[in-house]
Short mmCIF file of C-alpha atoms in Angstrom, two decimals:
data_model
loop_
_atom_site.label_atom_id
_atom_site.label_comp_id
_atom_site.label_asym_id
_atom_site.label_seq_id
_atom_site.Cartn_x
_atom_site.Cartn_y
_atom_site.Cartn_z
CA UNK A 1 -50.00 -47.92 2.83
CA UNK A 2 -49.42 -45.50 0.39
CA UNK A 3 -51.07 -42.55 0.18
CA UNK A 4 -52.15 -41.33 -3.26
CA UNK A 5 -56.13 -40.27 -3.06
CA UNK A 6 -56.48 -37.03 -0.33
CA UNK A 7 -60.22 -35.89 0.53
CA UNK A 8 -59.42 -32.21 2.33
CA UNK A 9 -62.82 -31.15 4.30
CA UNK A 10 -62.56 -27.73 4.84
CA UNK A 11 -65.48 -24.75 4.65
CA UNK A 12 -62.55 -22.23 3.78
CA UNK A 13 -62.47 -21.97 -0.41
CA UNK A 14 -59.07 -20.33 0.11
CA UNK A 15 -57.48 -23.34 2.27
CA UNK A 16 -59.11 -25.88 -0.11
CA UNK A 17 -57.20 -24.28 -2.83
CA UNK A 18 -54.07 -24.07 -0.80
CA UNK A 19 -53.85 -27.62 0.36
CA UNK A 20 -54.98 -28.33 -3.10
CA UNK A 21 -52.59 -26.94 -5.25
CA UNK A 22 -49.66 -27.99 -2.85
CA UNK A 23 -50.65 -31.64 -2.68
CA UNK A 24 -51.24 -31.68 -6.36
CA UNK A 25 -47.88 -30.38 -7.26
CA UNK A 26 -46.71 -33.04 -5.28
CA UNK A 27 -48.24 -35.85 -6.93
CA UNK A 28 -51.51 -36.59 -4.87
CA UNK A 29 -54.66 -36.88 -6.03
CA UNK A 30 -57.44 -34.44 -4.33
CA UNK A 31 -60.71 -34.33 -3.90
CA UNK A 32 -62.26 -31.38 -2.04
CA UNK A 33 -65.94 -31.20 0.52
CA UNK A 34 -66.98 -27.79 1.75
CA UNK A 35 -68.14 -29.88 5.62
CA UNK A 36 -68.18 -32.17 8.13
CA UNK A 37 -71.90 -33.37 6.98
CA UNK A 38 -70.38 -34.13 3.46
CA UNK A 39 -67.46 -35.66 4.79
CA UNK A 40 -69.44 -38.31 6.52
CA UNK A 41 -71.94 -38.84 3.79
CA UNK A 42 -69.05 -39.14 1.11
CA UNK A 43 -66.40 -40.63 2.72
CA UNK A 44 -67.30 -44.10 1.96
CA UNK A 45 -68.67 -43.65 -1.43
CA UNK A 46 -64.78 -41.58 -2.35
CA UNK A 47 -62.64 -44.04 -0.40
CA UNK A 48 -59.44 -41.51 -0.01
CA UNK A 49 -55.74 -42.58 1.36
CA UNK A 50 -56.57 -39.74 3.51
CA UNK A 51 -58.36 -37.32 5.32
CA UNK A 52 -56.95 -33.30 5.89
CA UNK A 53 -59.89 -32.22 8.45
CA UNK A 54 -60.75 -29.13 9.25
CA UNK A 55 -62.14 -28.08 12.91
CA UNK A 56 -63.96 -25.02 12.90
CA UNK A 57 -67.06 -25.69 9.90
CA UNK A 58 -70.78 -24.64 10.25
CA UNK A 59 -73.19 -27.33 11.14
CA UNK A 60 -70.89 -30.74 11.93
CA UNK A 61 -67.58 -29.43 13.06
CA UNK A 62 -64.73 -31.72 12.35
CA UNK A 63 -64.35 -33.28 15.90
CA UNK A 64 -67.58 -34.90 15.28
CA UNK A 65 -66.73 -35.73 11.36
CA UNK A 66 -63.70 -37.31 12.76
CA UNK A 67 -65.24 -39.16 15.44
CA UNK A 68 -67.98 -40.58 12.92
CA UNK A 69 -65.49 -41.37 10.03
CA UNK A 70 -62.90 -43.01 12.43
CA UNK A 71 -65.48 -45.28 14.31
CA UNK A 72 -67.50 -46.46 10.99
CA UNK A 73 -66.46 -49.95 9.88
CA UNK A 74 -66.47 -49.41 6.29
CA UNK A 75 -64.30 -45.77 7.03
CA UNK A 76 -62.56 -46.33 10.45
CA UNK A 77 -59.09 -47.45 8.47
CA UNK A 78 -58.43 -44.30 6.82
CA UNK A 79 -56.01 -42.21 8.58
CA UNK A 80 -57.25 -38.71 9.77
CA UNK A 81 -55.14 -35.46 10.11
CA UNK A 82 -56.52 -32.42 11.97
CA UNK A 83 -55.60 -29.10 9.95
CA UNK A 84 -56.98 -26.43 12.11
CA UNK A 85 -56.69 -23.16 13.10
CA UNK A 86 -57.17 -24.28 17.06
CA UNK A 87 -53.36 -24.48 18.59
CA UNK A 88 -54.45 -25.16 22.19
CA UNK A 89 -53.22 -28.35 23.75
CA UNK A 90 -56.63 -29.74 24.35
CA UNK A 91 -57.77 -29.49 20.95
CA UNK A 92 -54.91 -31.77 19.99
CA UNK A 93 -55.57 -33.85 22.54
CA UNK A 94 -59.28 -33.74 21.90
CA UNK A 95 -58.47 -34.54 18.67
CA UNK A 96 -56.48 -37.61 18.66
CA UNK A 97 -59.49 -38.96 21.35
CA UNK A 98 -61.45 -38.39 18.16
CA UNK A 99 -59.71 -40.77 16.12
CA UNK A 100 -57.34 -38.18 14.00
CA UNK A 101 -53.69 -39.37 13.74
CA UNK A 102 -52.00 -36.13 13.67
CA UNK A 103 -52.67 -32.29 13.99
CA UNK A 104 -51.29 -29.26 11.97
CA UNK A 105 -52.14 -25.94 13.04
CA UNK A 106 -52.89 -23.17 10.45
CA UNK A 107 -51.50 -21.23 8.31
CA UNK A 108 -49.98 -24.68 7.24
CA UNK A 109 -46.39 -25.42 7.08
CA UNK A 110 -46.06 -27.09 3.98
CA UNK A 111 -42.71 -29.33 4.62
CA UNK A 112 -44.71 -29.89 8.08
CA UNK A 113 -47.50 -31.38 6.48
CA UNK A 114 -45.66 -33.47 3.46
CA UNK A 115 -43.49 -35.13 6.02
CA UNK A 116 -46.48 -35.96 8.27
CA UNK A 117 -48.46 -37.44 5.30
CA UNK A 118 -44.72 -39.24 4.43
CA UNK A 119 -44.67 -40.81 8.04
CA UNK A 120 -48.46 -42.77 7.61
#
């Protein structure tokens, strides 16, 4: 499947510009939510390639937005990538139980993340 559409979820305005303006210049189309309520509530109505999650948001953290995206019929076929601050071994892990398909630990690496999104 190629990936075109990318919804990034992240309370952060400065890593929702970042992730923005690096996907952008590289020919994806992005849409932005500010948390893991809105990610759940929007997902289906913005259909994205993609998902760039973060963890740590207020109110719904992304574990559960991940869980709740990836299990939904209508939803559960959109691939989900962790982009998170938390580097321990169990959050990854933790994650992919979730339903995410891959993990990148902030600050991003931007050739990290464009090859990961390449591999889907």
């Amino acid at each position: 499947m190629a990936i075109k559409k990318i919804l990034i979820v992240d309370d952060s305005p400065t890593e929702r510009h970042f992730l923005g303006e690096l996907l952008t210049k590289n020919g994806f189309q992005i849409m932005t939510l500010e948390s893991g309520e809105e990610a759940v509530l929007k997902t289906k109505e913005l259909m994205p390639d993609l998902i760039l999650m973060d963890v740590v948001m207020p109110g719904m953290n992304g574990f559960q937005a991940t869980r709740t995206i990836s299990r939904e019929e209508a939803t559960k076929h959109i691939p989900i990538i962790m982009c998170t601050s938390k580097n321990q071994e169990t959050d990854m892990v933790w994650a992919k139980r979730q339903g995410a398909v891959e993990y990148v630990v902030k600050p991003v690496d931007s050739q990290e993340l464009l090859n990961k999104i390449a591999n889907l």
